[in-house]
PDB file of C-alpha atoms in Angstrom:
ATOM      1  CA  UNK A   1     120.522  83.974 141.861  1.00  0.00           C
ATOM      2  CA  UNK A   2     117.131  82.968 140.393  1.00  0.00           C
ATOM      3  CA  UNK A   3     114.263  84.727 139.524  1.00  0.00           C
ATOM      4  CA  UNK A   4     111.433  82.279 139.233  1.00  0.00           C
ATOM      5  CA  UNK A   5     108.469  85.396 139.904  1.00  0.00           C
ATOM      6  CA  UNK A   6     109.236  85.945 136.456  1.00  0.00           C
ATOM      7  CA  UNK A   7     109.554  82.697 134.639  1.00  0.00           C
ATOM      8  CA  UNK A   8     107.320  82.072 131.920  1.00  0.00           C
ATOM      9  CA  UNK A   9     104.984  79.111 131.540  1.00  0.00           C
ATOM     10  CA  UNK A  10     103.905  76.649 128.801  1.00  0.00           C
ATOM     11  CA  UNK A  11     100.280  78.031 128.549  1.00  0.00           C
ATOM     12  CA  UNK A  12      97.228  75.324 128.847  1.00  0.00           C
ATOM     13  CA  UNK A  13      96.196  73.964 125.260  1.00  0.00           C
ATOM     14  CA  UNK A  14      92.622  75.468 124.848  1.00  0.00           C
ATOM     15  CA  UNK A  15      91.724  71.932 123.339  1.00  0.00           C
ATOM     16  CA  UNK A  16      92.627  67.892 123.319  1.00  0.00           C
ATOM     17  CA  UNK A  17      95.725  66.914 121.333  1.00  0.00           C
ATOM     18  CA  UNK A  18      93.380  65.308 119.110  1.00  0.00           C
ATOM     19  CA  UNK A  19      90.927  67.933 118.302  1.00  0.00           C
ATOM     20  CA  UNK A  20      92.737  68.987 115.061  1.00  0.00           C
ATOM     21  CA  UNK A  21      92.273  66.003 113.354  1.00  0.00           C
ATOM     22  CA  UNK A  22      92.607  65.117 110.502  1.00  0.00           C
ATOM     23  CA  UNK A  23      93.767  68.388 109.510  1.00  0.00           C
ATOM     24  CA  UNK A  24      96.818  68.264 112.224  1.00  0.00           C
ATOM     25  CA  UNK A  25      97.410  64.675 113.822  1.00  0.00           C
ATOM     26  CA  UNK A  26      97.262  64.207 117.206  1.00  0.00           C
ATOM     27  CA  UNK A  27     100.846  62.922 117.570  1.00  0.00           C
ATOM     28  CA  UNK A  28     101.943  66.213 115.553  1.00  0.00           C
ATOM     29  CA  UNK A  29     100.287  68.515 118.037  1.00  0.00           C
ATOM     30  CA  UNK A  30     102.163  66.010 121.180  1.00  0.00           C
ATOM     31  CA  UNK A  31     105.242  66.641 119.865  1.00  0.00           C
ATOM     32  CA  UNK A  32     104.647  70.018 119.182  1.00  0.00           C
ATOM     33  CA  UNK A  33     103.454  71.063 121.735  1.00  0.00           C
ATOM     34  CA  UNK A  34     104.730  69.132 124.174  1.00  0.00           C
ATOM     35  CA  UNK A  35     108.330  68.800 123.172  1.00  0.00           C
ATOM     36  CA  UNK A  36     109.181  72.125 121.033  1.00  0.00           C
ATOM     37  CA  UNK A  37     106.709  74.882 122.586  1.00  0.00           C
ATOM     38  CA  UNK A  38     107.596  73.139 126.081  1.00  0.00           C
ATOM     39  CA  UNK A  39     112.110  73.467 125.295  1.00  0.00           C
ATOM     40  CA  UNK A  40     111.462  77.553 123.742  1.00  0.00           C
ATOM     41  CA  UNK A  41     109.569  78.229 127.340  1.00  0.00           C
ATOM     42  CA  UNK A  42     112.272  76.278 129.360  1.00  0.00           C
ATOM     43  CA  UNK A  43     115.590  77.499 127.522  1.00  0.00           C
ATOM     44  CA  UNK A  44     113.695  81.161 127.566  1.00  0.00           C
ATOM     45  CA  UNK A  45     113.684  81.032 131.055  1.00  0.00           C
ATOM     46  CA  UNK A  46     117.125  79.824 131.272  1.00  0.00           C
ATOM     47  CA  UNK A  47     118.158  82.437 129.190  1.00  0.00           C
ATOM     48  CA  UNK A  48     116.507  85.284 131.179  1.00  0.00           C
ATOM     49  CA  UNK A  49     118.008  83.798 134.194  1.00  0.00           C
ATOM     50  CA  UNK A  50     121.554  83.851 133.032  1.00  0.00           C
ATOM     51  CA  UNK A  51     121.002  87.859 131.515  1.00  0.00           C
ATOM     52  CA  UNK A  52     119.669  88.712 135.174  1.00  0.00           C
ATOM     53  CA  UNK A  53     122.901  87.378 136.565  1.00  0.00           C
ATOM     54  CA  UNK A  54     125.344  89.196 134.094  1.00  0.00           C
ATOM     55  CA  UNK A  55     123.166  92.469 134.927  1.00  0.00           C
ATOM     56  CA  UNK A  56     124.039  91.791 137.891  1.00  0.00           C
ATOM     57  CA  UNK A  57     127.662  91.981 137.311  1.00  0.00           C
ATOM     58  CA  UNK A  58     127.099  94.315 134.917  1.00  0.00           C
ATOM     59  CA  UNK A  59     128.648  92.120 132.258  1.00  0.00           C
ATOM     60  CA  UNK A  60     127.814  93.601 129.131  1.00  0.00           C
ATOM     61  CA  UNK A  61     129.410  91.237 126.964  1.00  0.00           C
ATOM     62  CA  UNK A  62     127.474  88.558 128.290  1.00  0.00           C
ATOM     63  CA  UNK A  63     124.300  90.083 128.269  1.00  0.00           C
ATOM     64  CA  UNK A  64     124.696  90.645 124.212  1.00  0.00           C
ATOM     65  CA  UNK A  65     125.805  86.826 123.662  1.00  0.00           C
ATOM     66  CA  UNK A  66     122.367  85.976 125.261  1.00  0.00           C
ATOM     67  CA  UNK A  67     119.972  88.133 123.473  1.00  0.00           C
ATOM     68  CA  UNK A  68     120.057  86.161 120.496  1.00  0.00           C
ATOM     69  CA  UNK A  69     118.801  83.143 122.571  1.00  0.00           C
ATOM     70  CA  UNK A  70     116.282  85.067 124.507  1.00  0.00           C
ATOM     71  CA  UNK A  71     115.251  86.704 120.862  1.00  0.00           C
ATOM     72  CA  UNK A  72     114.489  82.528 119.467  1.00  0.00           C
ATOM     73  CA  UNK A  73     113.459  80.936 122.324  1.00  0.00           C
ATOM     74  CA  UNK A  74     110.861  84.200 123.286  1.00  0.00           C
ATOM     75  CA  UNK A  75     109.660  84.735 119.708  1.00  0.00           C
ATOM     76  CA  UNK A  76     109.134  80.747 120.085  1.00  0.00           C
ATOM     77  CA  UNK A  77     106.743  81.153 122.925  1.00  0.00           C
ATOM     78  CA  UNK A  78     105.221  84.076 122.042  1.00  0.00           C
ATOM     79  CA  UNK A  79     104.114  82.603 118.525  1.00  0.00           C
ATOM     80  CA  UNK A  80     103.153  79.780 119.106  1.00  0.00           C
ATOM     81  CA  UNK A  81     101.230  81.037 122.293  1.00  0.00           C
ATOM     82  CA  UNK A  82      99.376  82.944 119.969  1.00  0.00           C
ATOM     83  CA  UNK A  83      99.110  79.567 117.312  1.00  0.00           C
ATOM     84  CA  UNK A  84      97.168  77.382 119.680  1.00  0.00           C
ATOM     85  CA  UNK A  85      94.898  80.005 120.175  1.00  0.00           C
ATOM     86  CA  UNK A  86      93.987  80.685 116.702  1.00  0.00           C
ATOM     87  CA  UNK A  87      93.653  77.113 115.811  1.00  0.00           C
ATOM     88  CA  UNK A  88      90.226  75.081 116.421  1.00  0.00           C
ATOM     89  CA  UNK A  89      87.929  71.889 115.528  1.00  0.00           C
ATOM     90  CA  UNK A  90      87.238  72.100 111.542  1.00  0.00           C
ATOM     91  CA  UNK A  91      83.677  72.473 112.935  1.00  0.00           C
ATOM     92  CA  UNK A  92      84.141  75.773 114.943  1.00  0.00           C
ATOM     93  CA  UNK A  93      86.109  76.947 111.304  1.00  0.00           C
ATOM     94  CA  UNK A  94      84.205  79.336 108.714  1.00  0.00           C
ATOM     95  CA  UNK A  95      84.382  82.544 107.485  1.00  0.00           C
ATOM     96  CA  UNK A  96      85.663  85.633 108.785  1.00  0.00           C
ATOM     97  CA  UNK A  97      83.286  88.529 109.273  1.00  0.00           C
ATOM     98  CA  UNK A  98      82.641  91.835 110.150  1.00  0.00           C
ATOM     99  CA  UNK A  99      85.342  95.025 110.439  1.00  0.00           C
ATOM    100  CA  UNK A 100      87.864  92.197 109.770  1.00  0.00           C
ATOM    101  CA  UNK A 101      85.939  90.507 106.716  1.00  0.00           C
ATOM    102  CA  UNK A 102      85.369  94.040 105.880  1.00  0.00           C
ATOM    103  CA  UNK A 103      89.045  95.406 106.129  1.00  0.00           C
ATOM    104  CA  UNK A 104      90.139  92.295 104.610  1.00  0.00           C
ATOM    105  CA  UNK A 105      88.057  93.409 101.559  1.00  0.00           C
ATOM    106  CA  UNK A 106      89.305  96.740 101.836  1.00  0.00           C
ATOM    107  CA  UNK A 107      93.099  95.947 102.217  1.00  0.00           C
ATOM    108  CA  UNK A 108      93.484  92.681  99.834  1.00  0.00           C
ATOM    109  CA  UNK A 109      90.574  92.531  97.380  1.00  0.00           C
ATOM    110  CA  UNK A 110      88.354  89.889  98.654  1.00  0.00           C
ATOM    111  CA  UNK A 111      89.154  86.803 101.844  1.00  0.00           C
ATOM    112  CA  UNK A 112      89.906  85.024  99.185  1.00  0.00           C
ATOM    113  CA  UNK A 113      92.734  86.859  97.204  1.00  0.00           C
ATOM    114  CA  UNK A 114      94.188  87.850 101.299  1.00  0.00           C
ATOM    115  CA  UNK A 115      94.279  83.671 101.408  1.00  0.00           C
ATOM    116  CA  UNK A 116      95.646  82.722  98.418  1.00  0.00           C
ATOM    117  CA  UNK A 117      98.533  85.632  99.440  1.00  0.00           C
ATOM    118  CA  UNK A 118      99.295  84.539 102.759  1.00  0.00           C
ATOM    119  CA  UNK A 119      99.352  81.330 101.310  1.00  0.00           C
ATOM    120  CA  UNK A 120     102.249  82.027  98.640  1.00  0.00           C
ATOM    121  CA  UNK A 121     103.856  83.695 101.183  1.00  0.00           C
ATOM    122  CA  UNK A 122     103.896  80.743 103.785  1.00  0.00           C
ATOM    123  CA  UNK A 123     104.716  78.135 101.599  1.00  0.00           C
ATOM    124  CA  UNK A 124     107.491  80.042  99.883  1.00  0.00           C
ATOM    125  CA  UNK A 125     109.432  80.867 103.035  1.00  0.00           C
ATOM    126  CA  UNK A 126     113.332  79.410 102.835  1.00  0.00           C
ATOM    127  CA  UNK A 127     114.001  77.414 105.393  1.00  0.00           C
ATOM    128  CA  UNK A 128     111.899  77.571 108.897  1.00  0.00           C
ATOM    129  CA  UNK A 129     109.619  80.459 109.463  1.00  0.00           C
ATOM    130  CA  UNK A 130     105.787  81.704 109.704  1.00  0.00           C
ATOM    131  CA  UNK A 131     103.494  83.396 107.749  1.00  0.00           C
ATOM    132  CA  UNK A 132     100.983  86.350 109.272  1.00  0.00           C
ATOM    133  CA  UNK A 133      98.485  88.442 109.189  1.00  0.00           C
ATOM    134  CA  UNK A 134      99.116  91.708 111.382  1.00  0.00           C
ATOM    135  CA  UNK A 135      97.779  94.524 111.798  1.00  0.00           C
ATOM    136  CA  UNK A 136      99.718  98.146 111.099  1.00  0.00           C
ATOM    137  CA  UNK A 137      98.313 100.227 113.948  1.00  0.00           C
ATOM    138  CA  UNK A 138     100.217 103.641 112.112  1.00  0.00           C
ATOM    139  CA  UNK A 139      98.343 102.773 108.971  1.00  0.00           C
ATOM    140  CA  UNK A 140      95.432 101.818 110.169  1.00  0.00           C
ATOM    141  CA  UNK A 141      95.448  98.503 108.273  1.00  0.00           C
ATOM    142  CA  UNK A 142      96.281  94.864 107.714  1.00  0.00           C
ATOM    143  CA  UNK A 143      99.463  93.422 106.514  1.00  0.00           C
ATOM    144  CA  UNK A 144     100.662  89.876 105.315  1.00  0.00           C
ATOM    145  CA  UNK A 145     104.449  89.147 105.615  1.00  0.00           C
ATOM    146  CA  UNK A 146     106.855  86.568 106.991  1.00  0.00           C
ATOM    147  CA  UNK A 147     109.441  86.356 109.728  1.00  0.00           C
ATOM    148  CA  UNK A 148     112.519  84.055 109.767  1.00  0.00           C
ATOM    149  CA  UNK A 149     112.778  81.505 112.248  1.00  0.00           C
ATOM    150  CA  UNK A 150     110.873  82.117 115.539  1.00  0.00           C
ATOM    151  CA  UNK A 151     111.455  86.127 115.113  1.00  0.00           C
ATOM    152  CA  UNK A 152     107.584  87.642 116.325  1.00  0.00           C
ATOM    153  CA  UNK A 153     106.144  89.887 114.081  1.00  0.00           C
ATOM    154  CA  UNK A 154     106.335  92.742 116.544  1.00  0.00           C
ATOM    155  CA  UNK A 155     110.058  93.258 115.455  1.00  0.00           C
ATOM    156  CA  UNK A 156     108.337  94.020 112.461  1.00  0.00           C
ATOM    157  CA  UNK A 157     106.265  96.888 113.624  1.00  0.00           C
ATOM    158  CA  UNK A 158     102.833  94.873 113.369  1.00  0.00           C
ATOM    159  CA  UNK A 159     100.203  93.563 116.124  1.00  0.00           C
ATOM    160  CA  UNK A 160      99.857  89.627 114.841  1.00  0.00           C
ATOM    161  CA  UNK A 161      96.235  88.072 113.970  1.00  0.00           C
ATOM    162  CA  UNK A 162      97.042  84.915 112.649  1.00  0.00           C
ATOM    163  CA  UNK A 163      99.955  83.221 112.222  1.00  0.00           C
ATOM    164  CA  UNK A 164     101.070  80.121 110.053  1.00  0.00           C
ATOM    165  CA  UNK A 165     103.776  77.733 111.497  1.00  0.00           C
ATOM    166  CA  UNK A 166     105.777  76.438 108.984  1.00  0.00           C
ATOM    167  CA  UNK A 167     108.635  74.966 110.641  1.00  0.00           C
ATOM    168  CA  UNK A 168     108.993  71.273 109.257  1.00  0.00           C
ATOM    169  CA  UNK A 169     108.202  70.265 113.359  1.00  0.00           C
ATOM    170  CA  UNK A 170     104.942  71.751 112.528  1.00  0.00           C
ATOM    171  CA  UNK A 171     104.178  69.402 109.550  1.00  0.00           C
ATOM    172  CA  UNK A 172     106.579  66.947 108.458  1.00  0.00           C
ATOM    173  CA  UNK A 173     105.169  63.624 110.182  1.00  0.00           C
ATOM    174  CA  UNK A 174     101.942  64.287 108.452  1.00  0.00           C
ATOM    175  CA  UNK A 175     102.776  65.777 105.040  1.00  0.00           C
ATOM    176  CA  UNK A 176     106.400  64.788 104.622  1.00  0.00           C
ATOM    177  CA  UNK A 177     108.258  67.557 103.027  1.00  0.00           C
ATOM    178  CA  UNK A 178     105.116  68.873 100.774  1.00  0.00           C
ATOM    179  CA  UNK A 179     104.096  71.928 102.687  1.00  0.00           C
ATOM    180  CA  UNK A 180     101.734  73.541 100.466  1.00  0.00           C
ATOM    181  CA  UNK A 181      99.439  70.347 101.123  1.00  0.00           C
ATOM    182  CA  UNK A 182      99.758  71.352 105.001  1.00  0.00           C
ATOM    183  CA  UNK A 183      98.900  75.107 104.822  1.00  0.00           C
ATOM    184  CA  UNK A 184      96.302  74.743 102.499  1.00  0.00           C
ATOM    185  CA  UNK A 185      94.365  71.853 105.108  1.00  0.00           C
ATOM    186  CA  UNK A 186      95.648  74.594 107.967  1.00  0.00           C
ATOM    187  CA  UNK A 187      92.388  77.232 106.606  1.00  0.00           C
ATOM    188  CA  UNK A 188      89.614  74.503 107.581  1.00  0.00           C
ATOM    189  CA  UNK A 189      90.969  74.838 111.372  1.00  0.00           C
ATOM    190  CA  UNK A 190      91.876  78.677 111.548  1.00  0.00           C
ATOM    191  CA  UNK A 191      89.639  79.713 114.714  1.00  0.00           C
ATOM    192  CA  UNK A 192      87.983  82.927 113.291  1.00  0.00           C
ATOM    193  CA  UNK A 193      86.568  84.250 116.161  1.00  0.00           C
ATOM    194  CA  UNK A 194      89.727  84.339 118.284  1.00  0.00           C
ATOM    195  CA  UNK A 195      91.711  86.102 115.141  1.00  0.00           C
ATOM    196  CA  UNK A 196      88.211  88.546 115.108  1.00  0.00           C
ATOM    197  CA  UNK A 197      89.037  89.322 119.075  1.00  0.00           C
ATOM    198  CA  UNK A 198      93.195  89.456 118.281  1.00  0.00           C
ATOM    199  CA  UNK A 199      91.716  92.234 115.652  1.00  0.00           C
ATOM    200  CA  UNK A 200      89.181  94.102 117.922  1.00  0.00           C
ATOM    201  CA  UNK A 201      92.378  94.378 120.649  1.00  0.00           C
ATOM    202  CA  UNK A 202      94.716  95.517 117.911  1.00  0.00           C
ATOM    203  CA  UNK A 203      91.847  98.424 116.977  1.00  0.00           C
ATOM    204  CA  UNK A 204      91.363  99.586 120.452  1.00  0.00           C
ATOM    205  CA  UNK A 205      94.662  98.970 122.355  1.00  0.00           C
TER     206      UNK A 205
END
């Protein structure tokens, strides 16, 4: 029994592999995108297909065993749909500004102290992982925090802005195993504008 109506697609990269240079290299963002975003969207589908079949049969048991690969492989597309999206050319990059800038003053200090933070917090996650910036819609502010693995940041309870990859896939033919030189290059290609409009949404919606 298949459900293709609702299989999920690898979404179109908004620029050339190469755009990210030197930053990101453009055999980094092949592989990445190509080979690891392209295996979360096909074993998520796989996965979905395979719960839809034990609800048919209303197989409990099965349907449990799956949601931890539906729970990976989703949080895997849904992150790093969001990733691509936030990332641009070095010379679209800048400053932040506006409500955002201004929460970000409110909420952290200054941009700079909220960079330096979700910069600790990136490079100091065990293992694979992200760092974000979300937004707490109950508390009407912003947030920085991690999440293991490819878990989104909406199992945490926060709308994500921005989010850090720092999976060694994301990195390692570039930088080797020294992260911290990878996330702190990653600021001079964050795509402000897009994390402004993620913010707007997560005000209104």
């Amino acid at each position: 029994m298949t459900h293709h109506e609702t299989s999920y697609q690898l979404p179109d990269l908004p620029y050339d592999f190469g755009a990210l240079e030197p930053v990101i290299s453009a055999e980094i963002m092949k592989l990445h995108y190509d080979k690891h975003h392209r295996a979360y969207v096909t074993n998520l589908n796989a996965a979905l297909e395979k719960y839809h079949d034990a609800e048919t049969k209303n197989d409990v048991a099965q349907m449990i065993s799956l949601q931890s690969a539906i729970r990976f492989n989703g949080g895997g597309h849904i992150n790093h749909s969001i990733f691509w999206t936030i990332l641009a050319p070095a010379s679209q990059g800048g400053m932040p500004k506006g409500d955002l800038l201004k929460m970000m003053d409110r909420d952290f200090g200054s941009f700079d102290a909220f960079k330096e933070k979700l910069t600790t917090l990136s490079v100091g996650v065990q293992g694979s992982g992200w760092g974000w910036l979300g937004y707490n819609k109950g508390q009407k502010r912003l947030e920085v925090t991690t999440c293991a693995n490819q878990d989104p940041l909406s199992s945490q309870g926060l709308i994500p802005l921005l989010g850090i990859d720092v999976w060694e896939h994301a990195y390692y033919l570039q930088y080797k195993n020294v992260r911290a030189d990878y996330v702190k290059a990653i600021w001079q290609i964050i795509h402000w504008k897009a994390v402004e409009e993620r913010f707007s949404k997560a005000i209104l919606g």
